[in-house]
PDB file of C-alpha atoms and ligand atoms in Angstrom:
ATOM      1  CA  MET A 273       2.639  13.045   8.555  1.00  0.00           C
ATOM      2  CA  LYS A 274       2.145  10.324   5.628  1.00  0.00           C
ATOM      3  CA  VAL A 275       0.347  10.100   2.489  1.00  0.00           C
ATOM      4  CA  LEU A 276      -0.203   7.800  -0.420  1.00  0.00           C
ATOM      5  CA  LEU A 277       0.214   9.627  -3.754  1.00  0.00           C
ATOM      6  CA  LEU A 278      -1.961   7.697  -6.486  1.00  0.00           C
ATOM      7  CA  GLY A 279       0.031   8.910  -9.596  1.00  0.00           C
ATOM      8  CA  GLY A 280       1.338   8.403 -13.164  1.00  0.00           C
ATOM      9  CA  THR A 281       1.868  11.534 -14.104  1.00  0.00           C
ATOM     10  CA  GLY A 282       4.213  14.597 -13.817  1.00  0.00           C
ATOM     11  CA  GLU A 283       2.646  16.694 -11.101  1.00  0.00           C
ATOM     12  CA  ALA A 284       2.421  13.382  -9.274  1.00  0.00           C
ATOM     13  CA  ARG A 285       6.120  13.094  -9.519  1.00  0.00           C
ATOM     14  CA  GLU A 286       6.470  16.677  -8.642  1.00  0.00           C
ATOM     15  CA  LEU A 287       4.464  16.325  -5.747  1.00  0.00           C
ATOM     16  CA  ALA A 288       6.596  13.166  -4.540  1.00  0.00           C
ATOM     17  CA  GLY A 289       9.605  15.326  -4.478  1.00  0.00           C
ATOM     18  CA  LEU A 290       8.335  18.620  -2.762  1.00  0.00           C
ATOM     19  CA  LEU A 291       6.694  16.819  -0.235  1.00  0.00           C
ATOM     20  CA  THR A 292       9.190  14.164   0.335  1.00  0.00           C
ATOM     21  CA  GLY A 293      11.749  17.486   0.540  1.00  0.00           C
ATOM     22  CA  ALA A 294       9.079  19.338   3.072  1.00  0.00           C
ATOM     23  CA  GLY A 295       9.431  16.324   5.421  1.00  0.00           C
ATOM     24  CA  ILE A 296       6.325  14.894   4.584  1.00  0.00           C
ATOM     25  CA  GLU A 297       6.826  10.600   4.146  1.00  0.00           C
ATOM     26  CA  VAL A 298       4.985   9.713   0.490  1.00  0.00           C
ATOM     27  CA  VAL A 299       4.196   6.103  -0.754  1.00  0.00           C
ATOM     28  CA  SER A 300       3.557   6.628  -4.615  1.00  0.00           C
ATOM     29  CA  SER A 301       1.489   4.183  -6.064  1.00  0.00           C
ATOM     30  CA  LEU A 302       1.425   3.684  -9.901  1.00  0.00           C
ATOM     31  CA  ALA A 303      -0.181   1.077 -12.472  1.00  0.00           C
ATOM     32  CA  GLY A 304       2.641  -0.141 -13.952  1.00  0.00           C
ATOM     33  CA  ARG A 305       1.357  -0.355 -17.684  1.00  0.00           C
ATOM     34  CA  THR A 306       3.826   1.728 -18.713  1.00  0.00           C
ATOM     35  CA  SER A 307       7.157   0.089 -19.502  1.00  0.00           C
ATOM     36  CA  ASP A 308      10.342   2.180 -18.539  1.00  0.00           C
ATOM     37  CA  ALA A 309       7.992   4.409 -16.064  1.00  0.00           C
ATOM     38  CA  ARG A 310       9.746   7.749 -14.690  1.00  0.00           C
ATOM     39  CA  VAL A 311       9.760   6.684 -10.868  1.00  0.00           C
ATOM     40  CA  PRO A 312       9.054   9.184  -8.400  1.00  0.00           C
ATOM     41  CA  VAL A 313      11.532  10.098  -5.595  1.00  0.00           C
ATOM     42  CA  GLY A 314      10.616   8.245  -2.314  1.00  0.00           C
ATOM     43  CA  GLU A 315       8.835   4.921  -1.529  1.00  0.00           C
ATOM     44  CA  VAL A 316       7.132   3.479  -4.592  1.00  0.00           C
ATOM     45  CA  ARG A 317       4.795   0.854  -4.937  1.00  0.00           C
ATOM     46  CA  VAL A 318       3.526  -0.503  -8.061  1.00  0.00           C
ATOM     47  CA  GLY A 319       0.494  -2.668  -9.286  1.00  0.00           C
ATOM     48  CA  GLY A 320      -3.596  -2.082  -8.789  1.00  0.00           C
ATOM     49  CA  PHE A 321      -4.397  -2.636  -5.252  1.00  0.00           C
ATOM     50  CA  GLY A 322      -7.414  -5.071  -6.401  1.00  0.00           C
ATOM     51  CA  GLY A 323     -10.479  -2.594  -7.190  1.00  0.00           C
ATOM     52  CA  ALA A 324     -12.004  -0.147  -4.061  1.00  0.00           C
ATOM     53  CA  GLY A 325     -12.358  -2.908  -1.520  1.00  0.00           C
ATOM     54  CA  GLY A 326      -8.522  -3.278  -2.212  1.00  0.00           C
ATOM     55  CA  LEU A 327      -7.330  -0.088  -1.757  1.00  0.00           C
ATOM     56  CA  ALA A 328      -9.822   0.075   1.301  1.00  0.00           C
ATOM     57  CA  GLY A 329      -8.292  -3.088   2.783  1.00  0.00           C
ATOM     58  CA  TRP A 330      -4.963  -1.122   2.023  1.00  0.00           C
ATOM     59  CA  LEU A 331      -5.685   1.807   3.849  1.00  0.00           C
ATOM     60  CA  LEU A 332      -6.506  -0.173   6.996  1.00  0.00           C
ATOM     61  CA  GLY A 333      -3.103  -1.815   6.555  1.00  0.00           C
ATOM     62  CA  TYR A 334      -0.521   0.298   5.773  1.00  0.00           C
ATOM     63  CA  PRO A 335      -2.530   3.830   7.419  1.00  0.00           C
ATOM     64  CA  VAL A 336      -1.739   7.378   6.145  1.00  0.00           C
ATOM     65  CA  ASP A 337      -3.088  10.738   7.169  1.00  0.00           C
ATOM     66  CA  ALA A 338      -4.138  11.118   3.712  1.00  0.00           C
ATOM     67  CA  VAL A 339      -4.621  10.500   0.095  1.00  0.00           C
ATOM     68  CA  ILE A 340      -3.538  12.165  -2.955  1.00  0.00           C
ATOM     69  CA  ASP A 341      -5.521  11.506  -6.186  1.00  0.00           C
ATOM     70  CA  ALA A 342      -2.784  12.966  -8.622  1.00  0.00           C
ATOM     71  CA  THR A 343      -3.374  10.759 -11.530  1.00  0.00           C
ATOM     72  CA  HIS A 344      -4.321  11.383 -15.268  1.00  0.00           C
ATOM     73  CA  PRO A 345      -7.666  13.328 -15.327  1.00  0.00           C
ATOM     74  CA  PHE A 346      -8.725  10.027 -17.881  1.00  0.00           C
ATOM     75  CA  ALA A 347      -7.823   7.534 -15.125  1.00  0.00           C
ATOM     76  CA  ALA A 348     -11.376   7.044 -13.735  1.00  0.00           C
ATOM     77  CA  LYS A 349     -11.962   3.903 -12.557  1.00  0.00           C
ATOM     78  CA  ILE A 350      -8.759   4.946 -10.076  1.00  0.00           C
ATOM     79  CA  THR A 351     -10.230   7.860  -8.950  1.00  0.00           C
ATOM     80  CA  GLU A 352     -13.994   6.602  -8.189  1.00  0.00           C
ATOM     81  CA  ASN A 353     -11.943   3.765  -6.052  1.00  0.00           C
ATOM     82  CA  ALA A 354      -9.969   6.210  -4.379  1.00  0.00           C
ATOM     83  CA  PHE A 355     -13.198   7.884  -3.551  1.00  0.00           C
ATOM     84  CA  SER A 356     -15.041   5.297  -2.392  1.00  0.00           C
ATOM     85  CA  ALA A 357     -12.355   3.482  -0.282  1.00  0.00           C
ATOM     86  CA  THR A 358     -11.419   6.783   1.801  1.00  0.00           C
ATOM     87  CA  ARG A 359     -14.869   7.359   2.141  1.00  0.00           C
ATOM     88  CA  GLU A 360     -15.224   3.529   3.726  1.00  0.00           C
ATOM     89  CA  VAL A 361     -12.050   4.150   5.669  1.00  0.00           C
ATOM     90  CA  GLY A 362     -12.161   7.574   6.571  1.00  0.00           C
ATOM     91  CA  THR A 363      -9.219   8.963   5.113  1.00  0.00           C
ATOM     92  CA  PRO A 364      -8.959  12.488   4.198  1.00  0.00           C
ATOM     93  CA  LEU A 365      -8.861  12.724  -0.315  1.00  0.00           C
ATOM     94  CA  LEU A 366      -7.077  15.434  -2.132  1.00  0.00           C
ATOM     95  CA  VAL A 367      -7.950  15.265  -5.909  1.00  0.00           C
ATOM     96  CA  LEU A 368      -5.184  16.880  -7.846  1.00  0.00           C
ATOM     97  CA  ARG A 369      -6.659  17.727 -11.350  1.00  0.00           C
ATOM     98  CA  ARG A 370      -4.932  19.955 -13.829  1.00  0.00           C
ATOM     99  CA  PRO A 371      -7.403  22.533 -15.646  1.00  0.00           C
ATOM    100  CA  GLY A 372      -8.765  20.908 -19.148  1.00  0.00           C
ATOM    101  CA  TRP A 373      -7.957  22.885 -22.353  1.00  0.00           C
ATOM    102  CA  THR A 374      -9.844  26.095 -23.857  1.00  0.00           C
ATOM    103  CA  SER A 375      -9.508  26.912 -27.835  1.00  0.00           C
ATOM    104  CA  GLU A 376      -8.505  30.095 -29.023  1.00  0.00           C
ATOM    105  CA  PRO A 377     -10.874  32.321 -31.285  1.00  0.00           C
ATOM    106  CA  ASP A 378      -8.345  30.602 -34.774  1.00  0.00           C
ATOM    107  CA  ASP A 379      -9.258  27.046 -33.235  1.00  0.00           C
ATOM    108  CA  ASN A 380     -12.000  24.376 -34.955  1.00  0.00           C
ATOM    109  CA  TRP A 381     -12.723  22.164 -32.187  1.00  0.00           C
ATOM    110  CA  HIS A 382     -15.128  19.412 -31.924  1.00  0.00           C
ATOM    111  CA  TRP A 383     -16.068  18.395 -28.718  1.00  0.00           C
ATOM    112  CA  VAL A 384     -17.225  14.664 -28.150  1.00  0.00           C
ATOM    113  CA  ASP A 385     -18.161  12.410 -25.009  1.00  0.00           C
ATOM    114  CA  THR A 386     -16.602   9.002 -26.280  1.00  0.00           C
ATOM    115  CA  ALA A 387     -13.781   8.228 -28.586  1.00  0.00           C
ATOM    116  CA  SER A 388     -16.226   6.361 -30.553  1.00  0.00           C
ATOM    117  CA  ALA A 389     -18.212   9.426 -30.841  1.00  0.00           C
ATOM    118  CA  ALA A 390     -14.956  10.772 -32.388  1.00  0.00           C
ATOM    119  CA  ALA A 391     -14.255   7.904 -34.598  1.00  0.00           C
ATOM    120  CA  GLU A 392     -17.931   9.068 -36.145  1.00  0.00           C
ATOM    121  CA  LEU A 393     -17.276  12.398 -36.404  1.00  0.00           C
ATOM    122  CA  LEU A 394     -13.963  11.878 -38.164  1.00  0.00           C
ATOM    123  CA  PRO A 395     -14.750  10.862 -41.757  1.00  0.00           C
ATOM    124  CA  ARG A 396     -16.625  14.268 -41.950  1.00  0.00           C
ATOM    125  CA  LEU A 397     -13.762  16.115 -41.064  1.00  0.00           C
ATOM    126  CA  GLY A 398     -10.546  14.519 -42.942  1.00  0.00           C
ATOM    127  CA  THR A 399      -8.989  12.283 -44.584  1.00  0.00           C
ATOM    128  CA  ARG A 400      -5.533  11.546 -43.051  1.00  0.00           C
ATOM    129  CA  ALA A 401      -5.986  10.818 -38.954  1.00  0.00           C
ATOM    130  CA  PHE A 402      -3.459  11.905 -36.123  1.00  0.00           C
ATOM    131  CA  LEU A 403      -4.590  10.144 -33.171  1.00  0.00           C
ATOM    132  CA  THR A 404      -3.042  11.205 -29.951  1.00  0.00           C
ATOM    133  CA  ILE A 405      -5.414   9.414 -27.194  1.00  0.00           C
ATOM    134  CA  GLY A 406      -2.856   6.553 -26.132  1.00  0.00           C
ATOM    135  CA  ARG A 407      -3.766   3.191 -26.617  1.00  0.00           C
ATOM    136  CA  GLN A 408      -6.950   2.687 -24.718  1.00  0.00           C
ATOM    137  CA  GLY A 409     -10.018   3.906 -27.188  1.00  0.00           C
ATOM    138  CA  LEU A 410      -7.887   2.803 -30.334  1.00  0.00           C
ATOM    139  CA  ASP A 411      -9.670   0.504 -31.320  1.00  0.00           C
ATOM    140  CA  ALA A 412     -13.097   2.559 -31.767  1.00  0.00           C
ATOM    141  CA  PHE A 413     -11.210   4.340 -35.151  1.00  0.00           C
ATOM    142  CA  ALA A 414     -10.365   0.769 -36.637  1.00  0.00           C
ATOM    143  CA  GLY A 415     -13.307   1.299 -39.070  1.00  0.00           C
ATOM    144  CA  THR A 416     -13.303   4.932 -40.262  1.00  0.00           C
ATOM    145  CA  GLY A 417     -11.630   4.419 -43.171  1.00  0.00           C
ATOM    146  CA  LEU A 418      -9.375   7.110 -42.948  1.00  0.00           C
ATOM    147  CA  TRP A 419      -5.433   6.739 -43.114  1.00  0.00           C
ATOM    148  CA  THR A 420      -4.445   7.085 -39.587  1.00  0.00           C
ATOM    149  CA  LEU A 421      -1.324   7.854 -37.773  1.00  0.00           C
ATOM    150  CA  ALA A 422      -1.194   6.702 -33.886  1.00  0.00           C
ATOM    151  CA  ARG A 423       0.533   7.981 -30.953  1.00  0.00           C
ATOM    152  CA  CYS A 424       1.059   5.979 -27.696  1.00  0.00           C
ATOM    153  CA  VAL A 425       4.026   5.303 -24.966  1.00  0.00           C
ATOM    154  CA  ASP A 426       3.965   1.747 -25.131  1.00  0.00           C
ATOM    155  CA  PRO A 427       2.289  -0.126 -28.478  1.00  0.00           C
ATOM    156  CA  PRO A 428      -1.161  -1.367 -28.212  1.00  0.00           C
ATOM    157  CA  GLU A 429      -1.505  -5.446 -27.845  1.00  0.00           C
ATOM    158  CA  PRO A 430      -2.329  -6.844 -30.125  1.00  0.00           C
ATOM    159  CA  ARG A 431      -0.453  -4.589 -32.440  1.00  0.00           C
ATOM    160  CA  PRO A 432      -3.251  -2.636 -34.877  1.00  0.00           C
ATOM    161  CA  THR A 433      -2.216  -3.197 -38.565  1.00  0.00           C
ATOM    162  CA  TRP A 434      -5.203  -0.849 -39.492  1.00  0.00           C
ATOM    163  CA  CYS A 435      -3.026   2.666 -38.793  1.00  0.00           C
ATOM    164  CA  THR A 436       0.585   3.232 -38.493  1.00  0.00           C
ATOM    165  CA  LEU A 437       2.075   3.678 -34.926  1.00  0.00           C
ATOM    166  CA  MET A 438       4.440   6.188 -33.427  1.00  0.00           C
ATOM    167  CA  LEU A 439       5.792   5.294 -30.286  1.00  0.00           C
ATOM    168  CA  ALA A 440       7.054   8.379 -28.517  1.00  0.00           C
ATOM    169  CA  ARG A 441       6.582  10.182 -24.648  1.00  0.00           C
ATOM    170  CA  GLY A 442       5.853  13.833 -24.328  1.00  0.00           C
ATOM    171  CA  PRO A 443       6.755  16.134 -24.010  1.00  0.00           C
ATOM    172  CA  PHE A 444       6.182  17.266 -27.389  1.00  0.00           C
ATOM    173  CA  THR A 445       7.755  20.654 -28.802  1.00  0.00           C
ATOM    174  CA  LEU A 446       5.718  22.929 -31.525  1.00  0.00           C
ATOM    175  CA  ALA A 447       8.469  22.230 -33.788  1.00  0.00           C
ATOM    176  CA  ASP A 448       8.229  18.421 -33.414  1.00  0.00           C
ATOM    177  CA  GLU A 449       4.367  18.528 -33.786  1.00  0.00           C
ATOM    178  CA  GLU A 450       4.705  20.737 -36.976  1.00  0.00           C
ATOM    179  CA  THR A 451       7.158  18.622 -38.145  1.00  0.00           C
ATOM    180  CA  ILE A 452       4.533  15.556 -38.017  1.00  0.00           C
ATOM    181  CA  LEU A 453       1.519  17.151 -39.224  1.00  0.00           C
ATOM    182  CA  ARG A 454       3.121  18.266 -42.173  1.00  0.00           C
ATOM    183  CA  ASP A 455       5.297  15.376 -42.984  1.00  0.00           C
ATOM    184  CA  HIS A 456       2.330  12.939 -42.760  1.00  0.00           C
ATOM    185  CA  ASP A 457       0.085  15.652 -44.556  1.00  0.00           C
ATOM    186  CA  ILE A 458      -2.343  15.101 -41.319  1.00  0.00           C
ATOM    187  CA  ASP A 459      -5.677  17.135 -41.678  1.00  0.00           C
ATOM    188  CA  VAL A 460      -7.586  16.206 -38.936  1.00  0.00           C
ATOM    189  CA  LEU A 461      -6.208  15.726 -34.982  1.00  0.00           C
ATOM    190  CA  VAL A 462      -7.851  13.694 -32.357  1.00  0.00           C
ATOM    191  CA  THR A 463      -7.000  14.541 -28.626  1.00  0.00           C
ATOM    192  CA  LYS A 464      -8.887  13.892 -24.884  1.00  0.00           C
ATOM    193  CA  ASP A 465      -8.939  16.810 -23.406  1.00  0.00           C
ATOM    194  CA  SER A 466      -5.686  15.977 -21.011  1.00  0.00           C
ATOM    195  CA  GLY A 467      -5.011  19.741 -19.936  1.00  0.00           C
ATOM    196  CA  GLY A 468      -1.362  20.769 -18.914  1.00  0.00           C
ATOM    197  CA  PRO A 469       1.299  22.014 -21.094  1.00  0.00           C
ATOM    198  CA  ALA A 470       3.755  18.635 -21.865  1.00  0.00           C
ATOM    199  CA  THR A 471       0.905  17.995 -24.682  1.00  0.00           C
ATOM    200  CA  ALA A 472      -0.690  21.682 -25.728  1.00  0.00           C
ATOM    201  CA  ALA A 473       1.648  22.039 -28.483  1.00  0.00           C
ATOM    202  CA  LYS A 474      -0.092  19.957 -30.537  1.00  0.00           C
ATOM    203  CA  LEU A 475      -3.107  22.430 -30.223  1.00  0.00           C
ATOM    204  CA  THR A 476      -1.276  25.274 -31.424  1.00  0.00           C
ATOM    205  CA  ALA A 477       0.179  23.018 -34.293  1.00  0.00           C
ATOM    206  CA  ALA A 478      -3.289  22.294 -35.500  1.00  0.00           C
ATOM    207  CA  ARG A 479      -4.030  26.197 -34.909  1.00  0.00           C
ATOM    208  CA  ARG A 480      -1.375  27.073 -37.300  1.00  0.00           C
ATOM    209  CA  LEU A 481      -1.948  24.911 -40.002  1.00  0.00           C
ATOM    210  CA  ALA A 482      -5.752  24.868 -39.584  1.00  0.00           C
ATOM    211  CA  ILE A 483      -6.581  21.560 -39.032  1.00  0.00           C
ATOM    212  CA  PRO A 484      -9.564  20.491 -37.069  1.00  0.00           C
ATOM    213  CA  VAL A 485      -9.394  18.796 -33.736  1.00  0.00           C
ATOM    214  CA  VAL A 486     -12.051  16.675 -32.670  1.00  0.00           C
ATOM    215  CA  ILE A 487     -11.392  16.722 -28.647  1.00  0.00           C
ATOM    216  CA  ILE A 488     -12.715  14.197 -26.386  1.00  0.00           C
ATOM    217  CA  HIS A 489     -14.303  15.405 -23.143  1.00  0.00           C
ATOM    218  CA  ARG A 490     -12.742  14.421 -20.064  1.00  0.00           C
ATOM    219  CA  PRO A 491     -14.828  12.531 -17.202  1.00  0.00           C
ATOM    220  CA  PRO A 492     -16.107  14.309 -14.389  1.00  0.00           C
ATOM    221  CA  VAL A 493     -14.612  13.898 -10.677  1.00  0.00           C
ATOM    222  CA  PRO A 494     -16.732  12.087  -8.852  1.00  0.00           C
ATOM    223  CA  THR A 495     -18.907  13.980  -6.046  1.00  0.00           C
ATOM    224  CA  ALA A 496     -20.395  12.643  -2.590  1.00  0.00           C
ATOM    225  CA  PRO A 497     -23.787  12.690  -2.060  1.00  0.00           C
ATOM    226  CA  ALA A 498     -25.008  15.868  -0.646  1.00  0.00           C
ATOM    227  CA  GLY A 499     -24.390  15.172   3.484  1.00  0.00           C
ATOM    228  CA  SER A 500     -22.836  12.241   3.039  1.00  0.00           C
ATOM    229  CA  ALA A 501     -19.848  10.726   4.732  1.00  0.00           C
ATOM    230  CA  GLY A 502     -18.505   7.285   5.111  1.00  0.00           C
ATOM    231  CA  PRO A 503     -19.031   5.063   8.140  1.00  0.00           C
ATOM    232  CA  ALA A 504     -15.648   6.385   9.730  1.00  0.00           C
ATOM    233  CA  GLY A 505     -17.238  10.113  10.160  1.00  0.00           C
ATOM    234  CA  SER A 506     -16.057  13.575   8.919  1.00  0.00           C
ATOM    235  CA  VAL A 507     -13.930  12.357   5.807  1.00  0.00           C
ATOM    236  CA  GLY A 508     -13.668  14.872   3.275  1.00  0.00           C
ATOM    237  CA  HIS A 509     -12.189  15.481  -0.160  1.00  0.00           C
ATOM    238  CA  GLU A 510     -11.435  18.435  -1.921  1.00  0.00           C
ATOM    239  CA  VAL A 511      -9.940  19.386  -5.672  1.00  0.00           C
ATOM    240  CA  VAL A 512      -7.193  21.656  -6.804  1.00  0.00           C
ATOM    241  CA  GLU A 513      -5.918  22.308  -9.688  1.00  0.00           C
ATOM    242  CA  THR A 514      -1.876  23.042  -9.363  1.00  0.00           C
ATOM    243  CA  VAL A 515       0.968  21.219  -7.117  1.00  0.00           C
ATOM    244  CA  GLU A 516       1.725  24.302  -5.306  1.00  0.00           C
ATOM    245  CA  GLU A 517      -2.267  24.074  -4.046  1.00  0.00           C
ATOM    246  CA  ALA A 518      -1.619  20.690  -3.187  1.00  0.00           C
ATOM    247  CA  VAL A 519       1.444  21.592  -1.446  1.00  0.00           C
ATOM    248  CA  GLN A 520      -0.502  24.047   0.715  1.00  0.00           C
ATOM    249  CA  TRP A 521      -3.213  21.660   1.269  1.00  0.00           C
ATOM    250  CA  VAL A 522      -0.680  19.036   2.726  1.00  0.00           C
ATOM    251  CA  MET A 523       0.845  21.708   4.897  1.00  0.00           C
ATOM    252  CA  ARG A 524      -2.064  22.421   6.232  1.00  0.00           C
ATOM    253  CA  ALA A 525      -3.160  19.130   7.131  1.00  0.00           C
ATOM    254  CA  SER A 526       0.066  18.394   9.020  1.00  0.00           C
ATOM    255  CA  HIS A 527      -0.398  21.098  11.002  1.00  0.00           C
ATOM    256  CA  SER A 528      -4.161  20.726  12.039  1.00  0.00           C
ATOM    257  CA  PRO A 529      -4.485  18.855  15.541  1.00  0.00           C
ATOM    258  CA  SER A 530      -5.436  15.469  14.234  1.00  0.00           C
ATOM    259  CA  THR A 531      -2.589  14.250  12.207  1.00  0.00           C
TER     260      THR A 531
HETATM  261  P1  NAP B 895      -7.647   3.519 -14.415  1.00  0.00           P
HETATM  262  O1  NAP B 895      -8.950   2.787 -15.383  1.00  0.00           O
HETATM  263  O2  NAP B 895      -7.960   4.503 -13.684  1.00  0.00           O
HETATM  264  O3  NAP B 895      -7.225   2.606 -13.884  1.00  0.00           O
HETATM  265  C1  NAP B 895      -7.718   0.687 -14.059  1.00  0.00           C
HETATM  266  C2  NAP B 895      -7.208   0.472 -12.891  1.00  0.00           C
HETATM  267  O4  NAP B 895      -5.604   0.689 -12.662  1.00  0.00           O
HETATM  268  C3  NAP B 895      -7.418   0.783 -11.433  1.00  0.00           C
HETATM  269  O5  NAP B 895      -9.108  -0.172 -11.119  1.00  0.00           O
HETATM  270  C4  NAP B 895      -6.435   0.463 -10.331  1.00  0.00           C
HETATM  271  O6  NAP B 895      -6.173  -1.291 -10.401  1.00  0.00           O
HETATM  272  C5  NAP B 895      -5.481   0.372 -11.508  1.00  0.00           C
HETATM  273  N1  NAP B 895      -3.948   1.845 -11.319  1.00  0.00           N
HETATM  274  C6  NAP B 895      -4.591   3.117 -12.024  1.00  0.00           C
HETATM  275  N2  NAP B 895      -3.746   3.790 -11.204  1.00  0.00           N
HETATM  276  C7  NAP B 895      -3.130   3.414 -10.389  1.00  0.00           C
HETATM  277  C8  NAP B 895      -2.523   4.197  -9.503  1.00  0.00           C
HETATM  278  N3  NAP B 895      -1.955   5.155  -9.556  1.00  0.00           N
HETATM  279  N4  NAP B 895      -1.617   2.763  -8.763  1.00  0.00           N
HETATM  280  C9  NAP B 895      -2.092   1.921  -8.222  1.00  0.00           C
HETATM  281  N5  NAP B 895      -3.040   1.253  -9.039  1.00  0.00           N
HETATM  282  C10 NAP B 895      -3.960   2.132 -10.059  1.00  0.00           C
HETATM  283  O7  NAP B 895      -6.047   4.065 -14.840  1.00  0.00           O
HETATM  284  P2  NAP B 895      -5.644   4.285 -16.389  1.00  0.00           P
HETATM  285  O8  NAP B 895      -6.422   4.970 -17.157  1.00  0.00           O
HETATM  286  O9  NAP B 895      -5.432   2.633 -16.931  1.00  0.00           O
HETATM  287  O10 NAP B 895      -4.240   4.870 -16.345  1.00  0.00           O
HETATM  288  C11 NAP B 895      -2.865   3.857 -15.760  1.00  0.00           C
HETATM  289  C12 NAP B 895      -2.309   4.811 -14.566  1.00  0.00           C
HETATM  290  O11 NAP B 895      -1.671   5.684 -15.736  1.00  0.00           O
HETATM  291  C13 NAP B 895      -2.541   6.210 -13.716  1.00  0.00           C
HETATM  292  O12 NAP B 895      -2.214   6.042 -12.587  1.00  0.00           O
HETATM  293  C14 NAP B 895      -2.681   7.129 -14.188  1.00  0.00           C
HETATM  294  O13 NAP B 895      -2.473   8.483 -14.125  1.00  0.00           O
HETATM  295  C15 NAP B 895      -1.583   7.013 -15.400  1.00  0.00           C
HETATM  296  N6  NAP B 895      -2.155   7.875 -16.746  1.00  0.00           N
HETATM  297  C16 NAP B 895      -3.011   7.351 -17.506  1.00  0.00           C
HETATM  298  C17 NAP B 895      -3.218   7.998 -18.827  1.00  0.00           C
HETATM  299  C18 NAP B 895      -4.808   8.016 -19.497  1.00  0.00           C
HETATM  300  O14 NAP B 895      -4.960   8.533 -20.435  1.00  0.00           O
HETATM  301  N7  NAP B 895      -5.698   7.434 -18.609  1.00  0.00           N
HETATM  302  C19 NAP B 895      -2.356   8.775 -19.042  1.00  0.00           C
HETATM  303  C20 NAP B 895      -1.159   9.237 -18.464  1.00  0.00           C
HETATM  304  C21 NAP B 895      -0.790   8.984 -17.226  1.00  0.00           C
HETATM  305  P3  NAP B 895      -7.147  -2.125  -8.837  1.00  0.00           P
HETATM  306  O15 NAP B 895      -8.526  -1.450  -9.034  1.00  0.00           O
HETATM  307  O16 NAP B 895      -6.323  -3.285  -9.202  1.00  0.00           O
HETATM  308  O17 NAP B 895      -6.956  -1.118  -7.941  1.00  0.00           O
END
């Protein structure tokens, strides 16, 4: 069995290792935007496909038995493209989406839909903000008037002058996060609902220091219209939350008579 694994996450790297170890042929795909990206084991291709049509064309040229979308919960475009292309070509699709974060009783979380909405809310919650949303969406915060620390893996281009940049790649420990919040006198934290343990320590640190958190809702996973199927017939998609469930899905598919 051969799968195309859309990656760029820790789960995708873990899944590539487990599937390769189980004898499944895996082609991992990375967008190629992050410098010094952690590369999964097995075959790797880098760069966009050229939209949904480009991905469909790729699948026709390099047939696989399934596509696994294990991209970041906020990488909405590639997920949309995977839905559209797999339906067009008739390739089964599995979406691996880690669950979002949930608040605890002592948390002071403010949910918003967009980076702009977060920026609008910010001045009512604090004066010194810590942005942990990555490079994308950063510009929305340029006009808040708050002193701002922004953490990203790679610097935005052009480099913003209205905030202090911290270049760092997770995972981050609770001690790291508490030190950052204290050393910079942060009184409001902004995050996306990425979920997962690698970047969750900041939420615990904020809770311990009684700092409010503005949290941006993740985009929904697309759903196919009821009763619809792609031109190639019985195309389905499934959504799972863990790497273990994804491995099981592939193992079931590899034993099914059609693969
Ligand atoms: P996006 O907005 O959904 O995708 C933009 C375009 O980048 C896509 O249309 C596609 O180009 C290309 N692309 C994205 N992921 C790809 C992949 N795995 N393989 C090949 N092409 C890919 O994605 P994004 O938010 O910019 O994220 C880019 C990558 O970084 C994703 O793979 C994601 O897993 C990872 N990542 C994202 C975040 C985040 O917060 N967004 C955080 C951590 C990691 P074409 O249309 O030309 O095919």
